Short mmCIF file of C-alpha atoms and ligand atoms in Angstrom, two decimals:
data_model
loop_
_atom_site.label_atom_id
_atom_site.label_comp_id
_atom_site.label_asym_id
_atom_site.label_seq_id
_atom_site.Cartn_x
_atom_site.Cartn_y
_atom_site.Cartn_z
CA MET A 1 -21.22 -21.68 13.62
CA GLU A 2 -23.97 -19.42 12.35
CA THR A 3 -24.13 -15.95 13.81
CA MET A 4 -27.52 -15.03 15.17
CA GLN A 5 -29.27 -11.73 15.00
CA LEU A 6 -31.25 -11.01 18.09
CA VAL A 7 -34.36 -9.16 16.94
CA LEU A 8 -35.61 -7.02 19.76
CA PRO A 9 -39.37 -6.56 19.97
CA SER A 10 -40.43 -3.13 18.74
CA LYS A 11 -43.38 -2.75 21.09
CA PRO A 12 -42.83 -1.50 24.61
CA VAL A 13 -42.16 -4.27 27.07
CA ASP A 14 -43.24 -4.56 30.67
CA PRO A 15 -40.54 -4.65 33.41
CA GLN A 16 -40.92 -8.40 33.96
CA GLN A 17 -40.47 -9.06 30.29
CA ASN A 18 -37.61 -6.58 30.28
CA LYS A 19 -35.84 -8.61 32.94
CA SER A 20 -36.31 -11.73 30.88
CA LEU A 21 -35.01 -9.90 27.91
CA ILE A 22 -31.82 -8.99 29.74
CA LYS A 23 -31.44 -12.61 30.78
CA LEU A 24 -32.01 -13.70 27.22
CA LEU A 25 -29.49 -11.17 26.00
CA PHE A 26 -26.97 -12.39 28.55
CA LEU A 27 -27.69 -15.97 27.61
CA PHE A 28 -27.23 -15.14 23.98
CA LEU A 29 -23.98 -13.30 24.60
CA SER A 30 -22.50 -15.97 26.84
CA THR A 31 -23.46 -18.70 24.44
CA ASN A 32 -21.88 -16.93 21.55
CA LEU A 33 -18.86 -15.93 23.56
CA LEU A 34 -18.38 -19.60 24.33
CA SER A 35 -18.77 -20.48 20.68
CA ILE A 36 -16.22 -17.88 19.77
CA LEU A 37 -13.82 -19.18 22.38
CA LEU A 38 -14.32 -22.74 21.26
CA PHE A 39 -13.71 -21.92 17.63
CA SER A 40 -10.88 -19.47 18.07
CA ASN A 41 -7.30 -20.13 19.04
CA PHE A 42 -8.30 -19.97 22.65
CA ASN A 43 -8.41 -23.57 23.61
CA PRO A 44 -10.55 -23.56 26.69
CA THR A 45 -9.08 -25.00 29.80
CA LYS A 46 -10.72 -27.54 31.97
CA LEU A 47 -10.59 -25.12 34.85
CA PHE A 48 -12.41 -22.48 32.87
CA PHE A 49 -15.28 -24.77 32.04
CA GLN A 50 -15.53 -26.48 35.36
CA GLU A 51 -16.00 -23.12 36.98
CA ASN A 52 -18.60 -22.17 34.41
CA ILE A 53 -20.73 -25.29 34.43
CA PRO A 54 -23.08 -23.96 37.16
CA LEU A 55 -23.51 -20.80 35.14
CA LEU A 56 -24.41 -22.80 32.05
CA LEU A 57 -26.95 -24.87 33.94
CA GLU A 58 -28.47 -21.73 35.34
CA LEU A 59 -28.67 -20.26 31.88
CA GLU A 60 -30.26 -23.41 30.57
CA ALA A 61 -32.90 -23.19 33.26
CA THR A 62 -33.49 -19.53 32.52
CA GLN A 63 -33.93 -20.35 28.91
CA SER A 64 -36.78 -22.74 29.58
CA ASN A 65 -38.56 -20.04 31.58
CA LEU A 66 -38.54 -17.44 28.85
CA SER A 67 -41.69 -16.74 26.96
CA LEU A 68 -40.44 -14.68 24.08
CA ASN A 69 -40.52 -15.17 20.37
CA GLN A 70 -40.67 -18.91 19.70
CA ALA A 71 -38.32 -18.75 16.74
CA GLN A 72 -35.70 -16.95 18.73
CA ILE A 73 -35.90 -19.50 21.47
CA LYS A 74 -35.62 -22.30 18.97
CA LEU A 75 -32.43 -20.77 17.64
CA LEU A 76 -31.09 -20.22 21.10
CA GLN A 77 -31.81 -23.80 22.03
CA ILE A 78 -29.92 -25.06 19.00
CA ASN A 79 -27.09 -22.74 19.83
CA LEU A 80 -27.01 -23.88 23.43
CA LYS A 81 -27.15 -27.55 22.54
CA THR A 82 -24.20 -27.20 20.18
CA THR A 83 -22.27 -25.24 22.77
CA ILE A 84 -22.95 -27.74 25.52
CA SER A 85 -21.93 -30.68 23.35
CA LEU A 86 -18.77 -28.84 22.31
CA LEU A 87 -18.14 -28.13 25.95
CA ASN A 88 -18.55 -31.82 26.78
CA SER A 89 -16.18 -32.94 24.10
CA HIS A 90 -13.60 -30.38 25.23
CA LEU A 91 -13.98 -31.52 28.80
CA ASN A 92 -13.46 -35.10 27.65
CA LYS A 93 -10.42 -34.10 25.62
CA SER A 94 -8.77 -32.09 28.37
CA HIS A 95 -9.44 -34.92 30.74
CA LYS A 96 -7.80 -37.42 28.41
CA SER A 97 -4.68 -35.24 28.04
CA GLN A 98 -4.04 -35.35 31.78
CA PRO A 99 -1.33 -37.81 32.87
CA LYS A 100 -2.76 -41.19 33.79
CA GLU A 101 -2.78 -41.90 37.47
CA ASN A 102 -1.59 -45.46 37.03
CA ASN A 103 1.47 -44.23 35.18
CA ASN A 104 4.87 -44.53 36.90
CA ALA A 105 5.99 -41.08 35.87
CA PHE A 106 2.79 -39.62 37.21
CA THR A 107 3.17 -41.45 40.50
CA TRP A 108 6.75 -40.29 40.67
CA LEU A 109 5.81 -36.66 40.08
CA GLN A 110 3.15 -36.96 42.77
CA SER A 111 5.67 -38.39 45.21
CA LEU A 112 8.18 -35.56 44.86
CA LYS A 113 8.86 -33.39 47.85
CA GLY A 114 10.40 -30.09 48.75
CA GLU A 115 12.19 -27.91 46.26
CA LEU A 116 12.11 -30.52 43.49
CA ARG A 117 8.34 -30.74 43.75
CA LEU A 118 8.08 -26.96 43.53
CA ALA A 119 10.43 -26.88 40.54
CA VAL A 120 8.63 -29.41 38.38
CA GLY A 121 5.10 -28.67 39.46
CA PRO A 122 2.48 -29.11 38.18
CA HIS A 123 1.32 -25.56 38.69
CA LYS A 124 -2.16 -24.19 38.05
CA LEU A 125 -2.20 -21.48 35.44
CA PRO A 126 -3.97 -18.22 36.11
CA LEU A 127 -7.31 -18.05 34.34
CA GLY A 128 -7.37 -16.34 30.98
CA TYR A 129 -3.63 -16.28 30.37
CA THR A 130 -3.33 -19.67 28.80
CA PRO A 131 -4.33 -19.54 25.13
CA ASN A 132 -1.10 -21.13 23.85
CA LEU A 133 -0.52 -23.73 26.50
CA ARG A 134 -3.53 -25.91 25.72
CA THR A 135 -3.87 -26.97 29.31
CA ASP A 136 -4.87 -25.54 32.66
CA THR A 137 -1.69 -26.61 34.40
CA TRP A 138 1.90 -25.82 33.76
CA GLN A 139 4.09 -28.88 33.90
CA PRO A 140 7.74 -27.75 33.81
CA PRO A 141 9.77 -30.26 31.81
CA ILE A 142 12.14 -32.75 33.39
CA GLY A 143 14.03 -35.61 31.76
CA LEU A 144 12.37 -38.95 32.35
CA MET A 145 15.63 -40.59 33.40
CA CYS A 146 15.83 -38.20 36.36
CA GLN A 147 13.39 -40.60 37.97
CA LEU A 148 16.05 -43.32 38.04
CA LEU A 149 18.74 -41.00 39.35
CA SER A 150 16.82 -39.82 42.34
CA ASP A 151 19.75 -39.68 44.77
CA ASP A 152 21.85 -37.47 42.53
CA LEU A 153 18.79 -35.44 41.65
CA ALA A 154 17.86 -34.96 45.31
CA HIS A 155 21.43 -33.87 45.92
CA TYR A 156 21.23 -31.44 43.02
CA MET A 157 17.99 -29.96 44.33
CA THR A 158 19.34 -29.43 47.85
CA TYR A 159 20.40 -25.82 48.25
CA GLU A 160 19.46 -22.67 50.04
CA VAL A 161 16.57 -20.98 48.23
CA GLY A 162 17.69 -17.48 47.28
CA GLY A 163 21.28 -18.22 48.27
CA GLU A 164 24.28 -19.18 46.23
CA CYS A 165 24.08 -22.47 44.34
CA PRO A 166 26.52 -25.20 45.33
CA SER A 167 29.55 -25.67 43.03
CA ASP A 168 28.09 -28.68 41.36
CA ALA A 169 28.37 -28.13 37.61
CA GLU A 170 29.93 -31.55 37.39
CA LEU A 171 26.98 -33.17 39.10
CA ALA A 172 24.58 -31.32 36.80
CA GLN A 173 26.43 -32.50 33.73
CA LYS A 174 26.62 -36.05 35.03
CA LEU A 175 22.84 -36.07 35.40
CA MET A 176 22.36 -34.69 31.89
CA LEU A 177 24.68 -37.26 30.37
CA ARG A 178 22.69 -40.05 31.95
CA GLY A 179 19.45 -38.83 30.42
CA CYS A 180 18.21 -36.48 33.13
CA GLU A 181 17.84 -33.76 30.53
CA PRO A 182 16.41 -31.22 30.83
CA LEU A 183 17.37 -30.70 34.42
CA PRO A 184 14.90 -28.92 36.64
CA ARG A 185 15.44 -25.24 37.24
CA ARG A 186 16.66 -24.04 40.61
CA ARG A 187 16.07 -21.01 42.78
CA CYS A 188 19.63 -20.18 43.71
CA ARG A 189 22.26 -17.86 42.27
CA SER A 190 24.87 -19.67 40.25
CA LYS A 191 28.36 -18.70 41.23
CA SER A 192 29.96 -15.96 39.13
CA PRO A 193 33.62 -16.14 38.26
CA ALA A 194 35.70 -14.16 40.73
CA ARG A 195 37.24 -10.96 39.36
CA TYR A 196 35.33 -11.15 36.08
CA ILE A 197 36.28 -8.44 33.60
CA ASP A 198 34.45 -7.16 30.53
CA PRO A 199 34.81 -9.43 27.51
CA THR A 200 37.03 -8.48 24.58
CA PRO A 201 35.03 -6.85 21.75
CA LEU A 202 34.52 -8.62 18.43
CA PRO A 203 36.27 -9.46 16.21
CA GLU A 204 39.40 -9.66 18.41
CA SER A 205 37.54 -11.92 20.85
CA LEU A 206 37.24 -14.66 18.21
CA TRP A 207 40.90 -15.62 18.46
CA GLN A 208 41.80 -14.50 21.94
CA THR A 209 42.24 -16.87 24.86
CA PRO A 210 39.99 -15.44 27.56
CA PRO A 211 41.41 -14.50 30.97
CA ASP A 212 41.39 -17.28 33.58
CA THR A 213 39.21 -15.03 35.72
CA SER A 214 36.32 -15.46 33.27
CA VAL A 215 35.66 -19.00 34.47
CA VAL A 216 34.52 -20.80 37.61
CA TRP A 217 37.09 -23.58 37.51
CA ASP A 218 35.23 -25.81 39.91
CA ASN A 219 36.42 -29.37 39.76
CA TYR A 220 38.29 -29.26 36.47
CA THR A 221 41.72 -30.84 36.67
CA CYS A 222 43.15 -27.71 35.10
CA LYS A 223 42.68 -24.44 36.93
CA ASN A 224 43.72 -22.13 34.11
CA TYR A 225 43.82 -21.97 30.31
CA SER A 226 47.56 -22.37 30.18
CA CYS A 227 47.11 -25.80 31.74
CA LEU A 228 44.37 -26.68 29.23
CA VAL A 229 46.49 -25.61 26.29
CA HIS A 230 49.38 -27.77 27.37
CA ARG A 231 47.52 -30.75 28.76
CA ALA A 232 48.71 -34.15 27.66
CA GLU A 233 46.50 -36.32 25.54
CA LYS A 234 44.72 -38.91 27.61
CA PRO A 235 44.69 -42.38 26.08
CA GLY A 236 41.57 -42.87 23.99
CA SER A 237 40.71 -39.19 23.79
CA TYR A 238 41.14 -38.07 20.21
CA ASP A 239 39.12 -34.89 20.06
CA CYS A 240 39.95 -31.50 21.40
CA LYS A 241 43.29 -32.38 22.87
CA ASP A 242 44.64 -29.06 21.74
CA CYS A 243 41.55 -27.14 20.79
CA PHE A 244 42.06 -24.64 23.61
CA ASN A 245 45.22 -23.57 21.85
CA LEU A 246 43.98 -20.97 19.40
CA HIS A 247 47.40 -20.49 17.88
CA GLY A 248 48.13 -24.08 16.93
CA ARG A 249 46.19 -26.47 14.70
CA GLU A 250 42.95 -24.76 15.60
CA LYS A 251 44.04 -21.69 13.65
CA THR A 252 44.21 -23.51 10.32
CA ARG A 253 41.15 -25.74 10.53
CA TRP A 254 38.81 -25.58 7.51
CA LEU A 255 41.07 -23.15 5.67
CA HIS A 256 42.63 -25.62 3.21
CA ASP A 257 40.82 -28.07 1.03
CA ASP A 258 43.15 -31.03 0.51
CA GLY A 259 40.94 -32.90 -1.93
CA GLY A 260 40.66 -35.61 0.72
CA ILE A 261 38.75 -35.74 3.95
CA ASN A 262 39.62 -32.16 4.90
CA PHE A 263 37.13 -29.85 3.21
CA SER A 264 37.53 -26.09 3.47
CA ILE A 265 34.71 -23.75 4.43
CA ASP A 266 35.24 -21.79 1.20
CA GLN A 267 34.79 -24.86 -0.98
CA VAL A 268 31.77 -26.10 0.93
CA LEU A 269 30.04 -22.71 0.73
CA LYS A 270 30.58 -22.74 -3.04
CA LEU A 271 28.34 -25.80 -3.31
CA ILE A 272 25.18 -23.69 -3.03
CA SER A 273 24.09 -20.19 -4.02
CA PRO A 274 26.25 -17.44 -2.50
CA GLY A 275 24.90 -15.99 0.70
CA THR A 276 22.28 -18.69 1.27
CA VAL A 277 24.13 -20.21 4.19
CA ARG A 278 23.34 -17.75 6.97
CA ILE A 279 22.49 -19.68 10.13
CA GLY A 280 23.45 -23.08 11.38
CA LEU A 281 24.54 -25.47 14.05
CA ASP A 282 27.79 -27.20 14.95
CA ILE A 283 27.10 -30.36 16.93
CA GLY A 284 29.78 -31.04 19.52
CA GLY A 285 31.80 -28.07 18.37
CA GLY A 286 34.61 -28.15 20.97
CA THR A 287 35.88 -24.65 21.63
CA GLY A 288 33.83 -23.03 18.87
CA THR A 289 36.45 -22.63 16.14
CA PHE A 290 34.07 -23.66 13.38
CA ALA A 291 31.62 -20.99 14.52
CA ALA A 292 34.47 -18.45 14.70
CA ARG A 293 35.53 -19.13 11.12
CA MET A 294 31.94 -18.99 9.92
CA ARG A 295 31.45 -15.74 11.81
CA GLU A 296 34.19 -14.31 9.63
CA HIS A 297 31.95 -15.22 6.67
CA ASN A 298 29.10 -13.42 8.43
CA ILE A 299 27.40 -16.74 9.18
CA ILE A 300 25.92 -17.37 12.62
CA ILE A 301 26.64 -20.80 14.03
CA VAL A 302 25.36 -22.07 17.36
CA THR A 303 27.70 -24.60 18.94
CA THR A 304 26.55 -27.44 21.18
CA THR A 305 29.18 -28.62 23.60
CA MET A 306 29.53 -30.30 26.96
CA ASN A 307 32.12 -29.31 29.53
CA PHE A 308 34.22 -32.44 29.43
CA ASN A 309 36.97 -31.70 31.90
CA GLY A 310 37.22 -28.13 30.70
CA PRO A 311 35.08 -24.99 30.49
CA PHE A 312 34.13 -25.40 26.82
CA ASN A 313 30.90 -23.43 27.09
CA SER A 314 32.54 -20.48 28.83
CA PHE A 315 35.38 -20.49 26.34
CA ILE A 316 33.04 -20.33 23.34
CA ALA A 317 31.03 -17.55 24.97
CA SER A 318 34.21 -15.58 25.66
CA ARG A 319 34.99 -15.74 21.97
CA GLY A 320 31.70 -13.94 21.34
CA LEU A 321 29.97 -17.06 19.99
CA VAL A 322 26.87 -18.91 21.16
CA PRO A 323 27.42 -22.09 23.19
CA VAL A 324 24.56 -24.48 23.90
CA HIS A 325 25.00 -26.93 26.75
CA LEU A 326 23.20 -29.94 25.32
CA THR A 327 24.11 -33.60 25.05
CA VAL A 328 24.32 -35.32 21.67
CA GLY A 329 21.29 -37.38 22.69
CA HIS A 330 19.00 -34.39 23.04
CA ARG A 331 16.50 -33.58 20.31
CA LEU A 332 17.83 -30.57 18.45
CA PRO A 333 16.10 -27.50 19.87
CA PHE A 334 15.18 -26.03 16.48
CA PHE A 335 12.01 -26.16 14.47
CA ASP A 336 11.73 -28.18 11.25
CA SER A 337 13.28 -26.81 8.06
CA THR A 338 14.93 -23.82 9.68
CA LEU A 339 18.72 -24.13 9.45
CA ASP A 340 20.92 -23.57 6.41
CA LEU A 341 23.74 -25.74 7.70
CA VAL A 342 24.48 -28.43 10.26
CA HIS A 343 28.12 -29.35 10.79
CA SER A 344 29.72 -31.91 13.03
CA MET A 345 33.35 -32.97 13.20
CA HIS A 346 34.41 -36.24 14.85
CA VAL A 347 31.53 -36.24 17.29
CA ILE A 348 29.02 -37.97 15.04
CA SER A 349 30.90 -41.25 14.65
CA ASN A 350 30.77 -44.95 15.39
CA TRP A 351 30.87 -44.51 19.17
CA ILE A 352 27.21 -43.51 19.02
CA PRO A 353 24.97 -46.58 19.25
CA GLY A 354 23.46 -47.37 15.86
CA LEU A 355 19.87 -46.51 16.63
CA VAL A 356 20.78 -43.33 18.48
CA LEU A 357 22.77 -42.32 15.42
CA GLU A 358 19.86 -43.08 13.14
CA PHE A 359 17.48 -40.91 15.19
CA LEU A 360 20.12 -38.18 15.24
CA LEU A 361 20.57 -38.19 11.46
CA TYR A 362 16.84 -37.88 10.90
CA ASP A 363 16.78 -35.05 13.43
CA VAL A 364 19.49 -33.24 11.46
CA TYR A 365 17.41 -33.77 8.32
CA ARG A 366 14.40 -32.35 10.14
CA VAL A 367 15.99 -29.08 11.21
CA LEU A 368 17.67 -28.41 7.86
CA ARG A 369 15.75 -26.30 5.41
CA PRO A 370 15.21 -27.75 1.94
CA GLY A 371 18.51 -27.24 0.13
CA GLY A 372 20.32 -26.94 3.47
CA LEU A 373 23.65 -28.68 3.99
CA PHE A 374 24.73 -31.37 6.41
CA TRP A 375 28.50 -31.32 6.57
CA LEU A 376 29.50 -34.60 8.14
CA ASP A 377 33.12 -33.84 8.89
CA ARG A 378 35.47 -36.75 9.54
CA PHE A 379 32.99 -39.32 10.74
CA PHE A 380 35.09 -42.29 11.80
CA CYS A 381 34.57 -46.01 12.05
CA VAL A 382 36.43 -49.29 11.56
CA GLY A 383 37.01 -50.31 7.91
CA PRO A 384 34.33 -52.96 7.32
CA GLN A 385 31.71 -50.92 9.21
CA MET A 386 31.85 -48.23 6.58
CA ASN A 387 30.23 -50.08 3.72
CA GLU A 388 28.35 -52.64 5.77
CA THR A 389 26.72 -50.31 8.21
CA TYR A 390 27.23 -46.61 7.88
CA VAL A 391 27.01 -45.91 4.17
CA PRO A 392 23.60 -47.64 3.90
CA PHE A 393 22.57 -45.89 7.11
CA ILE A 394 23.36 -42.45 5.79
CA ASN A 395 21.88 -43.20 2.35
CA LYS A 396 18.62 -44.26 3.92
CA VAL A 397 17.95 -40.82 5.42
CA GLY A 398 17.48 -39.33 1.97
CA PHE A 399 20.11 -36.62 1.56
CA ASN A 400 21.68 -35.90 -1.80
CA ARG A 401 25.45 -36.27 -1.91
CA LEU A 402 27.29 -33.11 -2.94
CA ARG A 403 30.69 -34.29 -1.73
CA TRP A 404 31.83 -37.63 -0.37
CA HIS A 405 35.30 -38.77 0.56
CA GLU A 406 36.54 -41.77 2.53
CA GLY A 407 40.10 -41.88 3.83
CA ARG A 408 42.27 -43.76 6.27
CA LYS A 409 42.50 -42.53 9.85
CA MET A 410 46.09 -43.09 10.87
CA ASP A 411 46.48 -41.41 14.27
CA ARG A 412 46.16 -44.69 16.14
CA GLY A 413 48.21 -46.64 13.64
CA GLU A 414 47.49 -48.52 10.44
CA ARG A 415 46.75 -51.73 12.30
CA MET A 416 43.53 -50.25 13.72
CA ASN A 417 42.10 -50.05 10.18
CA GLU A 418 40.13 -46.94 11.04
CA TRP A 419 38.49 -44.85 8.36
CA TYR A 420 37.14 -41.36 8.01
CA LEU A 421 34.21 -40.22 5.99
CA SER A 422 33.75 -36.56 5.12
CA ALA A 423 30.63 -35.64 3.22
CA VAL A 424 28.48 -32.68 2.33
CA LEU A 425 24.89 -33.86 2.12
CA GLN A 426 22.01 -31.76 0.95
CA LYS A 427 18.42 -31.97 2.07
CA PRO A 428 16.41 -32.32 -1.15
CA ILE A 429 14.32 -29.36 -2.18
CA ASN A 430 11.28 -31.43 -3.06
C1 NAG B 1 -38.03 -21.01 36.27
O1 NAG B 1 -39.37 -21.02 36.67
C2 NAG B 1 -39.61 -21.79 37.84
C3 NAG B 1 -41.07 -21.79 38.09
O2 NAG B 1 -41.80 -21.22 37.08
C4 NAG B 1 -38.83 -21.18 39.00
O3 NAG B 1 -39.02 -21.96 40.17
C5 NAG B 1 -37.39 -21.12 38.68
O4 NAG B 1 -36.65 -20.44 39.69
C6 NAG B 1 -37.18 -20.41 37.36
N1 NAG B 1 -35.76 -20.53 37.02
C7 NAG B 1 -35.01 -19.51 36.62
C8 NAG B 1 -33.53 -19.82 36.38
O5 NAG B 1 -35.44 -18.40 36.46
C1 NAG B 2 -17.55 -37.82 26.98
O1 NAG B 2 -17.19 -39.03 27.58
C2 NAG B 2 -18.27 -39.78 28.09
C3 NAG B 2 -17.72 -41.00 28.82
O2 NAG B 2 -16.48 -41.39 28.29
C4 NAG B 2 -19.19 -40.17 26.96
O3 NAG B 2 -20.31 -40.89 27.45
C5 NAG B 2 -19.66 -38.91 26.28
O4 NAG B 2 -20.46 -39.25 25.15
C6 NAG B 2 -18.50 -38.07 25.83
N1 NAG B 2 -19.01 -36.84 25.29
C7 NAG B 2 -18.58 -36.33 24.14
C8 NAG B 2 -19.20 -35.08 23.72
O5 NAG B 2 -17.68 -36.84 23.49
C1 NAG B 3 34.31 -31.58 43.47
O1 NAG B 3 35.37 -32.30 44.03
C2 NAG B 3 35.21 -32.56 45.41
C3 NAG B 3 36.47 -33.23 45.87
O2 NAG B 3 36.98 -34.09 44.93
C4 NAG B 3 33.97 -33.43 45.60
O3 NAG B 3 33.76 -33.68 46.96
C5 NAG B 3 32.77 -32.71 45.03
O4 NAG B 3 31.65 -33.53 45.11
C6 NAG B 3 33.02 -32.34 43.61
N1 NAG B 3 31.93 -31.56 43.12
C7 NAG B 3 31.20 -31.94 42.10
C8 NAG B 3 30.11 -31.04 41.70
O5 NAG B 3 31.39 -32.94 41.48
C1 NAG B 4 47.90 -23.27 35.96
O1 NAG B 4 47.37 -24.34 36.70
C2 NAG B 4 48.30 -25.36 36.94
C3 NAG B 4 47.57 -26.48 37.62
O2 NAG B 4 46.28 -26.60 37.13
C4 NAG B 4 49.44 -24.87 37.77
O3 NAG B 4 50.38 -25.89 37.95
C5 NAG B 4 50.08 -23.69 37.04
O4 NAG B 4 51.05 -23.11 37.87
C6 NAG B 4 49.05 -22.65 36.69
N1 NAG B 4 49.69 -21.67 35.82
C7 NAG B 4 49.43 -20.40 35.91
C8 NAG B 4 50.10 -19.51 34.94
O5 NAG B 4 48.66 -19.95 36.73
C1 NAG B 5 43.54 -33.14 7.59
O1 NAG B 5 43.72 -32.17 8.59
C2 NAG B 5 44.33 -32.62 9.77
C3 NAG B 5 44.46 -31.47 10.70
O2 NAG B 5 43.25 -30.83 10.86
C4 NAG B 5 45.70 -33.19 9.47
O3 NAG B 5 46.24 -33.76 10.65
C5 NAG B 5 45.60 -34.25 8.40
O4 NAG B 5 46.86 -34.65 8.02
C6 NAG B 5 44.86 -33.74 7.19
N1 NAG B 5 44.63 -34.81 6.28
C7 NAG B 5 45.08 -34.78 5.06
C8 NAG B 5 44.79 -35.98 4.23
O5 NAG B 5 45.67 -33.83 4.62
C1 NAG B 6 33.47 -49.09 0.38
O1 NAG B 6 33.15 -49.48 -0.93
C2 NAG B 6 33.71 -48.66 -1.95
C3 NAG B 6 33.15 -49.11 -3.27
O2 NAG B 6 33.12 -50.48 -3.36
C4 NAG B 6 35.21 -48.74 -1.86
O3 NAG B 6 35.79 -47.92 -2.84
C5 NAG B 6 35.67 -48.28 -0.49
O4 NAG B 6 37.05 -48.43 -0.35
C6 NAG B 6 34.97 -49.07 0.60
N1 NAG B 6 35.27 -48.42 1.87
C7 NAG B 6 35.87 -49.07 2.88
C8 NAG B 6 36.15 -48.27 4.09
O5 NAG B 6 36.14 -50.22 2.87
#
């Protein structure tokens, strides 16, 4: 938009004209202020404009009453017209971005009561503090599936405001796993572990089993780490049977490259320029051992994990590593092309429904930087699935293969004809 110079008359002006001049000046300033707002990052909110419409109309009326320099008025009129039409189109836009009233989700949000309603809003934003939100209301996020789990959700949102939260971590996780993710926030104090003591400093913390007092044991079958270390394998549970035992198999993971499906961290890091793997993600990383080993290489790995019948998140945190409580179905909470490495062992496998897996693989591709590595560690499936389904699937995403090895998975017997795939895939640079 053109900037306008307001040329003030050089001759003395009478008081009446002076008043008009001030009005004109105000009109000019407001108009241009609006133009600036409209063209800057400040995306005007509906609220802002609705409150200012009377002012604009008043200014428009004032304008027609002014008897100053014709050329100036012409310019002002053009300016005003543009501003008003911009204003209209913004009003239309902000109106369109509001949820539709005939939408189920909208109706559901409107029907909420009590604490849940307060938690998920919507809430009006204070005027003038909203440049990045692009809206005049704050709509706290809540997983769409929460709508279908309303009994559990209502239960979850029943607590004493300002008091201690119920011991319901299990309920929270159950909701998340069924698609009620993210959960709404609550206004209660989550229970702290009794007799909590300061954590062990790094690097000792990486390989130390934390004290039992560092955890709220809630409804876990085990009530201490000793029980978790020695728990028997449940039928059908292959992962993390003994990953709470930091002195057993966990201690040697990713140290030895056997030329087969077990790659070592050292060998994988050698695949790209030294030092260029710095930050990454381990999807479904159990008790955090991958992150611990990478930490020893000065690489920061964030580990997503659920608390499946054990305090996985607390355990990882006690090791001095970053746990993220997120289901495998959740969009990865990282921006595009940001991570040097994504690793996942066992978790990304044939138990994930095909389409979910496909979306997940593209999401991994998204968050990896060009040249970043996706270490698919011991993906498993049944023999024929490998070439019929999964190899084409993985190829389709568009990674380059740096390493690829298929091998038999024998822990449930040869008869099962199960196979592993370990691969290091690179996001292409161009
Ligand atoms: C414009 O002038 C008309 C009459 O000349 C007057 O009634 C009206 O109040 C004026 N409007 C403004 C905004 O000054
Ligand atoms: C805003 O929407 C109305 C009705 O949908 C339409 O008549 C008008 O032209 C729109 N204005 C702009 C500036 O888009
Ligand atoms: C914990 O277990 C008790 C008894 O089995 C049960 O009543 C309660 O609902 C459970 N809590 C959660 C959060 O699942
Ligand atoms: C650990 O918990 C189990 C039951 O969960 C109990 O049988 C055992 O005695 C506890 N061990 C210790 C050392 O507290
Ligand atoms: C790979 O490592 C696992 C332990 O992490 C071990 O049980 C398995 O035998 C190894 N596979 C090969 C082919 O060495
Ligand atoms: C998939 O095909 C390749 C090449 O034909 C073959 O070497 C491999 O054994 C097959 N994998 C499985 C699991 O059948």
